[in-house]
Amino acid sequence: VALGLYFPRKEYLENVYIDEPAGMPLLRIHALRDSHEEVAHFHLCQNLIISRARQHENNWFQIREKTGLLYLSKSLDREDFNMLSVGNWMPLPKVMLYVFLSSHPFQEKECDSATRATVFLSLINATAPACSSLTARQLCFTEMDLSFHIKENKPPGTFHQLQLPSVHHLCQNLSISYKLLAAEGVPFRYNESTSSVRVTQRLDREERERYELIAKCTVREGFREMQVEVPFLVNVLDEDDSPPFLPNGTDTADAVVEFNRKEGTVLSTLTVYDADTTPIYPLESSRKKYTGTIITDDPWISETFRVEHIFDEIHFSPNGSQVRGTRHEY
């Protein structure tokens, strides 16, 4: 089943300072495709959620429909800040926005799409700091973990931009460059000219479930050079695409029943492996996925014997990397 476009991360974080100019780029949001034909369109719901109970019309933030660039459409002045932070009990007032995704241009006020990401904007009661006062970590990366979820069996595509749009806009006297450090043959590429990272091929979760890379950033200011490295993680999301299998190929188990067996005696076992899924909680939903049945016309057999189903998570090791799966025992 094609589920359509999706976000490689569900949450984004950014800081907004007082009196930053209209047009200021804040962050770039990406989408990945379910099929080659799809084209991503981004849309911002025109309500800011200020705290659990309060909403406010969004007069300050816009998103470019085709590129996913979130920017300030109006400068946030001190009066705006005071209004938005009233009743906000956090030490750093936050507002929340929803970004929606569609493969067709959005109609006005379309805010009920299931495919959405949440943007948390921290409102800072100060003007933006001078570039020279920021650490290499602040110049290179936001406070977000660089952690992404990519679905298996989907087309390649760009899913992150390392360069921070706001820093690039404000700190043009600094040279900031990135590298993606990874083992040979890993299916991710960094493009220096756009500072974007793309997945280069369809992924297979049954081959590898998690990739651990490192994003390295170098900041140069005159003769001074600073470097910082952070983990860059990609988790591969499962699609139910591999059939269960039997460890030795046999799907039959013989049972010999002797007299005077006690109730609860195990007469025979059959093991089935599923590399595709891991036990789902609540456990009843995993139990319903596979059922064990005794096929018989004899009511005495149906009353006297039963099949018990127990299952647990196990690890397979294709290509030396650990992949989770399930062992079912009947």
GROMACS .gro file of C-alpha atoms in nm:
model
  330
    1VAL     CA    1   0.000   0.000   0.000
    2ALA     CA    2   0.145   0.337  -0.099
    3LEU     CA    3   0.117   0.569   0.199
    4GLY     CA    4   0.255   0.876   0.023
    5LEU     CA    5   0.513   1.135   0.118
    6TYR     CA    6   0.653   1.135   0.471
    7PHE     CA    7   0.880   1.336   0.702
    8PRO     CA    8   1.218   1.179   0.793
    9ARG     CA    9   1.181   1.344   1.134
   10LYS     CA   10   0.864   1.434   1.322
   11GLU     CA   11   0.996   1.728   1.524
   12TYR     CA   12   1.208   2.034   1.451
   13LEU     CA   13   1.348   2.292   1.696
   14GLU     CA   14   1.473   2.644   1.634
   15ASN     CA   15   1.534   2.969   1.822
   16VAL     CA   16   1.369   3.299   1.727
   17TYR     CA   17   1.516   3.627   1.853
   18ILE     CA   18   1.349   3.965   1.894
   19ASP     CA   19   1.374   4.203   1.596
   20GLU     CA   20   1.515   3.953   1.348
   21PRO     CA   21   1.421   4.095   1.005
   22ALA     CA   22   1.128   3.974   0.793
   23GLY     CA   23   1.255   3.725   0.535
   24MET     CA   24   1.498   3.571   0.786
   25PRO     CA   25   1.528   3.194   0.708
   26LEU     CA   26   1.483   2.979   1.019
   27LEU     CA   27   1.506   2.614   0.915
   28ARG     CA   28   1.452   2.379   0.623
   29ILE     CA   29   1.211   2.089   0.646
   30HIS     CA   30   1.246   1.789   0.416
   31ALA     CA   31   1.015   1.519   0.286
   32LEU     CA   32   1.085   1.179   0.132
   33ARG     CA   33   0.876   1.012  -0.138
   34ASP     CA   34   0.680   0.690  -0.138
   35SER     CA   35   0.691   0.670  -0.520
   36HIS     CA   36   0.898   0.839  -0.792
   37GLU     CA   37   0.613   1.052  -0.933
   38GLU     CA   38   0.541   1.242  -0.611
   39VAL     CA   39   0.629   1.608  -0.566
   40ALA     CA   40   0.630   1.751  -0.213
   41HIS     CA   41   0.419   2.055  -0.118
   42PHE     CA   42   0.457   2.205   0.231
   43HIS     CA   43   0.189   2.400   0.415
   44LEU     CA   44   0.181   2.577   0.750
   45CYS     CA   45  -0.132   2.570   0.961
   46GLN     CA   46  -0.219   2.931   1.040
   47ASN     CA   47  -0.248   2.877   1.416
   48LEU     CA   48   0.031   2.899   1.669
   49ILE     CA   49  -0.012   2.679   1.973
   50ILE     CA   50   0.130   2.876   2.264
   51SER     CA   51   0.053   2.650   2.557
   52ARG     CA   52  -0.181   2.356   2.592
   53ALA     CA   53  -0.485   2.581   2.621
   54ARG     CA   54  -0.397   2.880   2.404
   55GLN     CA   55  -0.379   2.938   2.032
   56HIS     CA   56  -0.298   3.251   1.838
   57GLU     CA   57  -0.322   3.341   1.473
   58ASN     CA   58   0.018   3.302   1.309
   59ASN     CA   59   0.129   3.644   1.179
   60TRP     CA   60   0.505   3.580   1.184
   61PHE     CA   61   0.600   3.253   1.015
   62GLN     CA   62   0.565   3.123   0.660
   63ILE     CA   63   0.693   2.821   0.467
   64ARG     CA   64   0.790   2.802   0.101
   65GLU     CA   65   0.550   2.550  -0.045
   66LYS     CA   66   0.800   2.383  -0.280
   67THR     CA   67   1.124   2.396  -0.079
   68GLY     CA   68   1.010   2.356   0.285
   69LEU     CA   69   1.206   2.666   0.396
   70LEU     CA   70   1.048   2.813   0.710
   71TYR     CA   71   1.110   3.188   0.744
   72LEU     CA   72   0.998   3.500   0.931
   73SER     CA   73   0.731   3.684   0.731
   74LYS     CA   74   0.719   3.964   0.990
   75SER     CA   75   0.973   4.077   1.249
   76LEU     CA   76   0.888   3.964   1.604
   77ASP     CA   77   0.911   4.278   1.817
   78ARG     CA   78   0.904   4.308   2.197
   79GLU     CA   79   0.528   4.367   2.204
   80ASP     CA   80   0.475   4.047   2.003
   81PHE     CA   81   0.711   3.861   2.236
   82ASN     CA   82   0.521   3.979   2.547
   83MET     CA   83   0.187   3.881   2.395
   84LEU     CA   84   0.307   3.533   2.291
   85SER     CA   85   0.481   3.460   2.621
   86VAL     CA   86   0.189   3.555   2.851
   87GLY     CA   87   0.096   3.254   3.061
   88ASN     CA   88   0.381   3.053   2.913
   89TRP     CA   89   0.515   2.879   3.225
   90MET     CA   90   0.840   2.759   3.066
   91PRO     CA   91   1.160   2.953   3.140
   92LEU     CA   92   1.207   2.976   2.762
   93PRO     CA   93   0.866   3.049   2.604
   94LYS     CA   94   0.791   2.814   2.314
   95VAL     CA   95   0.536   2.826   2.035
   96MET     CA   96   0.436   2.526   1.829
   97LEU     CA   97   0.353   2.508   1.458
   98TYR     CA   98   0.229   2.221   1.243
   99VAL     CA   99   0.373   2.167   0.896
  100PHE     CA  100   0.164   1.957   0.659
  101LEU     CA  101   0.272   1.763   0.355
  102SER     CA  102   0.088   1.679   0.036
  103SER     CA  103   0.168   1.556  -0.315
  104HIS     CA  104  -0.063   1.825  -0.461
  105PRO     CA  105  -0.080   2.204  -0.404
  106PHE     CA  106  -0.265   2.288  -0.083
  107GLN     CA  107  -0.611   2.442  -0.078
  108GLU     CA  108  -0.656   2.727   0.170
  109LYS     CA  109  -0.690   2.632   0.540
  110GLU     CA  110  -0.623   2.264   0.477
  111CYS     CA  111  -0.502   2.168   0.824
  112ASP     CA  112  -0.619   1.813   0.879
  113SER     CA  113  -0.370   1.605   0.682
  114ALA     CA  114  -0.240   1.306   0.876
  115THR     CA  115   0.113   1.371   0.749
  116ARG     CA  116   0.249   1.646   0.966
  117ALA     CA  117   0.564   1.751   1.150
  118THR     CA  118   0.578   1.970   1.461
  119VAL     CA  119   0.805   2.275   1.479
  120PHE     CA  120   0.894   2.406   1.826
  121LEU     CA  121   1.019   2.766   1.823
  122SER     CA  122   1.190   2.895   2.138
  123LEU     CA  123   1.130   3.268   2.177
  124ILE     CA  124   1.446   3.437   2.305
  125ASN     CA  125   1.397   3.765   2.490
  126ALA     CA  126   1.703   3.926   2.329
  127THR     CA  127   1.834   4.024   1.988
  128ALA     CA  128   2.036   3.765   1.793
  129PRO     CA  129   2.388   3.725   1.938
  130ALA     CA  130   2.692   3.840   1.742
  131CYS     CA  131   2.846   3.560   1.536
  132SER     CA  132   3.180   3.608   1.712
  133SER     CA  133   3.020   3.521   2.048
  134LEU     CA  134   2.885   3.182   1.931
  135THR     CA  135   3.068   2.854   1.987
  136ALA     CA  136   3.153   2.624   1.696
  137ARG     CA  137   2.874   2.392   1.815
  138GLN     CA  138   2.616   2.674   1.796
  139LEU     CA  139   2.738   2.788   1.455
  140CYS     CA  140   2.729   2.437   1.311
  141PHE     CA  141   2.434   2.252   1.460
  142THR     CA  142   2.102   2.322   1.631
  143GLU     CA  143   2.007   2.163   1.964
  144MET     CA  144   1.826   1.885   1.776
  145ASP     CA  145   1.979   1.540   1.761
  146LEU     CA  146   2.068   1.449   1.405
  147SER     CA  147   1.848   1.141   1.404
  148PHE     CA  148   1.627   1.038   1.110
  149HIS     CA  149   1.379   0.767   1.013
  150ILE     CA  150   1.381   0.643   0.654
  151LYS     CA  151   1.134   0.381   0.528
  152GLU     CA  152   1.271   0.073   0.358
  153ASN     CA  153   1.204   0.007  -0.014
  154LYS     CA  154   1.137   0.376  -0.094
  155PRO     CA  155   1.299   0.594  -0.367
  156PRO     CA  156   1.623   0.785  -0.291
  157GLY     CA  157   1.599   1.152  -0.192
  158THR     CA  158   1.734   1.444   0.012
  159PHE     CA  159   1.638   1.428   0.380
  160HIS     CA  160   1.852   1.689   0.561
  161GLN     CA  161   2.053   2.006   0.513
  162LEU     CA  162   2.356   2.041   0.740
  163GLN     CA  163   2.406   2.415   0.691
  164LEU     CA  164   2.185   2.619   0.924
  165PRO     CA  165   1.985   2.872   0.716
  166SER     CA  166   1.981   3.134   0.996
  167VAL     CA  167   2.357   3.114   1.064
  168HIS     CA  168   2.437   3.118   0.691
  169HIS     CA  169   2.220   3.431   0.658
  170LEU     CA  170   2.369   3.617   0.958
  171CYS     CA  171   2.734   3.507   0.968
  172GLN     CA  172   2.858   3.563   0.615
  173ASN     CA  173   3.210   3.661   0.731
  174LEU     CA  174   3.267   3.308   0.861
  175SER     CA  175   3.353   3.005   0.650
  176ILE     CA  176   3.156   2.702   0.769
  177SER     CA  177   3.202   2.367   0.593
  178TYR     CA  178   3.079   2.015   0.661
  179LYS     CA  179   3.175   1.654   0.598
  180LEU     CA  180   2.980   1.335   0.653
  181LEU     CA  181   3.211   1.067   0.794
  182ALA     CA  182   3.093   0.716   0.711
  183ALA     CA  183   3.221   0.370   0.628
  184GLU     CA  184   3.273   0.273   0.263
  185GLY     CA  185   2.961   0.169   0.078
  186VAL     CA  186   2.711   0.341   0.311
  187PRO     CA  187   2.411   0.459   0.102
  188PHE     CA  188   2.427   0.828   0.203
  189ARG     CA  189   2.594   1.120   0.022
  190TYR     CA  190   2.678   1.474   0.129
  191ASN     CA  191   2.665   1.742  -0.142
  192GLU     CA  192   2.910   2.025  -0.062
  193SER     CA  193   2.749   2.282  -0.291
  194THR     CA  194   2.402   2.249  -0.137
  195SER     CA  195   2.513   2.114   0.206
  196SER     CA  196   2.237   1.853   0.172
  197VAL     CA  197   2.243   1.484   0.264
  198ARG     CA  198   2.060   1.229   0.051
  199VAL     CA  199   1.990   0.859   0.069
  200THR     CA  200   2.123   0.720  -0.260
  201GLN     CA  201   1.933   0.392  -0.288
  202ARG     CA  202   1.639   0.197  -0.150
  203LEU     CA  203   1.712   0.061   0.197
  204ASP     CA  204   1.635  -0.289   0.325
  205ARG     CA  205   1.568  -0.316   0.699
  206GLU     CA  206   1.625  -0.692   0.696
  207GLU     CA  207   1.983  -0.619   0.579
  208ARG     CA  208   2.053  -0.329   0.815
  209GLU     CA  209   1.834  -0.148   1.066
  210ARG     CA  210   2.053   0.140   1.181
  211TYR     CA  211   2.336   0.349   1.035
  212GLU     CA  212   2.569   0.546   1.262
  213LEU     CA  213   2.760   0.822   1.086
  214ILE     CA  214   2.933   1.139   1.208
  215ALA     CA  215   2.872   1.494   1.086
  216LYS     CA  216   3.190   1.701   1.107
  217CYS     CA  217   3.186   2.080   1.086
  218THR     CA  218   3.483   2.317   1.042
  219VAL     CA  219   3.452   2.690   1.119
  220ARG     CA  220   3.722   2.924   0.987
  221GLU     CA  221   3.755   3.287   1.088
  222GLY     CA  222   4.072   3.447   0.959
  223PHE     CA  223   4.354   3.220   1.078
  224ARG     CA  224   4.141   3.060   1.350
  225GLU     CA  225   3.991   2.716   1.288
  226MET     CA  226   3.745   2.524   1.508
  227GLN     CA  227   3.603   2.178   1.453
  228VAL     CA  228   3.308   1.994   1.603
  229GLU     CA  229   3.167   1.647   1.542
  230VAL     CA  230   2.820   1.511   1.627
  231PRO     CA  231   2.653   1.170   1.573
  232PHE     CA  232   2.435   1.141   1.261
  233LEU     CA  233   2.193   0.848   1.295
  234VAL     CA  234   1.957   0.688   1.044
  235ASN     CA  235   1.700   0.429   1.154
  236VAL     CA  236   1.535   0.220   0.884
  237LEU     CA  237   1.159   0.178   0.929
  238ASP     CA  238   1.008  -0.160   0.855
  239GLU     CA  239   0.762  -0.254   0.585
  240ASP     CA  240   0.606  -0.599   0.615
  241ASP     CA  241   0.776  -0.738   0.304
  242SER     CA  242   0.946  -1.063   0.409
  243PRO     CA  243   0.754  -1.387   0.469
  244PRO     CA  244   0.815  -1.581   0.791
  245PHE     CA  245   1.053  -1.877   0.754
  246LEU     CA  246   1.124  -2.209   0.923
  247PRO     CA  247   1.477  -2.262   1.055
  248ASN     CA  248   1.529  -2.601   0.889
  249GLY     CA  249   1.266  -2.577   0.618
  250THR     CA  250   1.016  -2.812   0.779
  251ASP     CA  251   0.664  -2.694   0.856
  252THR     CA  252   0.550  -3.016   1.026
  253ALA     CA  253   0.622  -3.154   1.372
  254ASP     CA  254   0.535  -3.507   1.479
  255ALA     CA  255   0.381  -3.563   1.821
  256VAL     CA  256   0.382  -3.897   2.001
  257VAL     CA  257   0.118  -3.914   2.277
  258GLU     CA  258   0.170  -4.170   2.554
  259PHE     CA  259  -0.083  -4.261   2.822
  260ASN     CA  260  -0.084  -4.099   3.164
  261ARG     CA  261   0.069  -3.771   3.044
  262LYS     CA  262   0.004  -3.488   3.291
  263GLU     CA  263  -0.191  -3.181   3.186
  264GLY     CA  264   0.051  -2.920   3.049
  265THR     CA  265   0.296  -3.177   2.906
  266VAL     CA  266   0.461  -3.043   2.589
  267LEU     CA  267   0.429  -3.305   2.316
  268SER     CA  268   0.585  -3.127   2.021
  269THR     CA  269   0.722  -2.787   1.918
  270LEU     CA  270   0.744  -2.598   1.592
  271THR     CA  271   0.958  -2.281   1.556
  272VAL     CA  272   0.891  -2.003   1.304
  273TYR     CA  273   1.118  -1.700   1.252
  274ASP     CA  274   1.008  -1.360   1.125
  275ALA     CA  275   1.296  -1.128   1.035
  276ASP     CA  276   1.051  -0.860   0.938
  277THR     CA  277   0.881  -0.752   1.257
  278THR     CA  278   0.962  -0.734   1.623
  279PRO     CA  279   0.710  -0.810   1.900
  280ILE     CA  280   0.446  -0.539   1.904
  281TYR     CA  281   0.297  -0.411   2.229
  282PRO     CA  282   0.031  -0.480   2.343
  283LEU     CA  283   0.144  -0.840   2.296
  284GLU     CA  284  -0.203  -0.957   2.193
  285SER     CA  285  -0.159  -0.777   1.859
  286SER     CA  286   0.156  -0.985   1.791
  287ARG     CA  287  -0.025  -1.300   1.898
  288LYS     CA  288  -0.306  -1.236   1.650
  289LYS     CA  289  -0.061  -1.197   1.362
  290TYR     CA  290   0.015  -1.571   1.359
  291THR     CA  291  -0.216  -1.833   1.505
  292GLY     CA  292  -0.156  -2.203   1.567
  293THR     CA  293  -0.452  -2.434   1.500
  294ILE     CA  294  -0.506  -2.809   1.534
  295ILE     CA  295  -0.694  -2.925   1.225
  296THR     CA  296  -0.919  -3.214   1.323
  297ASP     CA  297  -1.277  -3.341   1.295
  298ASP     CA  298  -1.251  -3.523   1.627
  299PRO     CA  299  -1.408  -3.322   1.912
  300TRP     CA  300  -1.211  -3.526   2.172
  301ILE     CA  301  -0.881  -3.407   2.018
  302SER     CA  302  -1.004  -3.045   2.016
  303GLU     CA  303  -1.098  -3.072   2.385
  304THR     CA  304  -0.785  -3.258   2.498
  305PHE     CA  305  -0.502  -3.078   2.318
  306ARG     CA  306  -0.420  -2.714   2.258
  307VAL     CA  307  -0.151  -2.516   2.080
  308GLU     CA  308   0.033  -2.259   2.290
  309HIS     CA  309   0.208  -1.970   2.122
  310ILE     CA  310   0.505  -1.795   2.284
  311PHE     CA  311   0.730  -1.548   2.107
  312ASP     CA  312   1.029  -1.329   2.182
  313GLU     CA  313   1.258  -1.082   2.014
  314ILE     CA  314   1.579  -1.218   1.863
  315HIS     CA  315   1.864  -1.071   1.661
  316PHE     CA  316   1.976  -1.178   1.316
  317SER     CA  317   2.319  -1.076   1.192
  318PRO     CA  318   2.322  -1.034   0.813
  319ASN     CA  319   2.646  -0.869   0.691
  320GLY     CA  320   2.765  -0.843   1.052
  321SER     CA  321   2.501  -0.587   1.159
  322GLN     CA  322   2.230  -0.668   1.412
  323VAL     CA  323   1.872  -0.671   1.289
  324ARG     CA  324   1.578  -0.737   1.522
  325GLY     CA  325   1.320  -1.004   1.447
  326THR     CA  326   1.082  -1.244   1.624
  327ARG     CA  327   1.097  -1.613   1.711
  328HIS     CA  328   0.754  -1.779   1.741
  329GLU     CA  329   0.730  -2.113   1.916
  330TYR     CA  330   0.419  -2.330   1.897
   0.00000   0.00000   0.00000
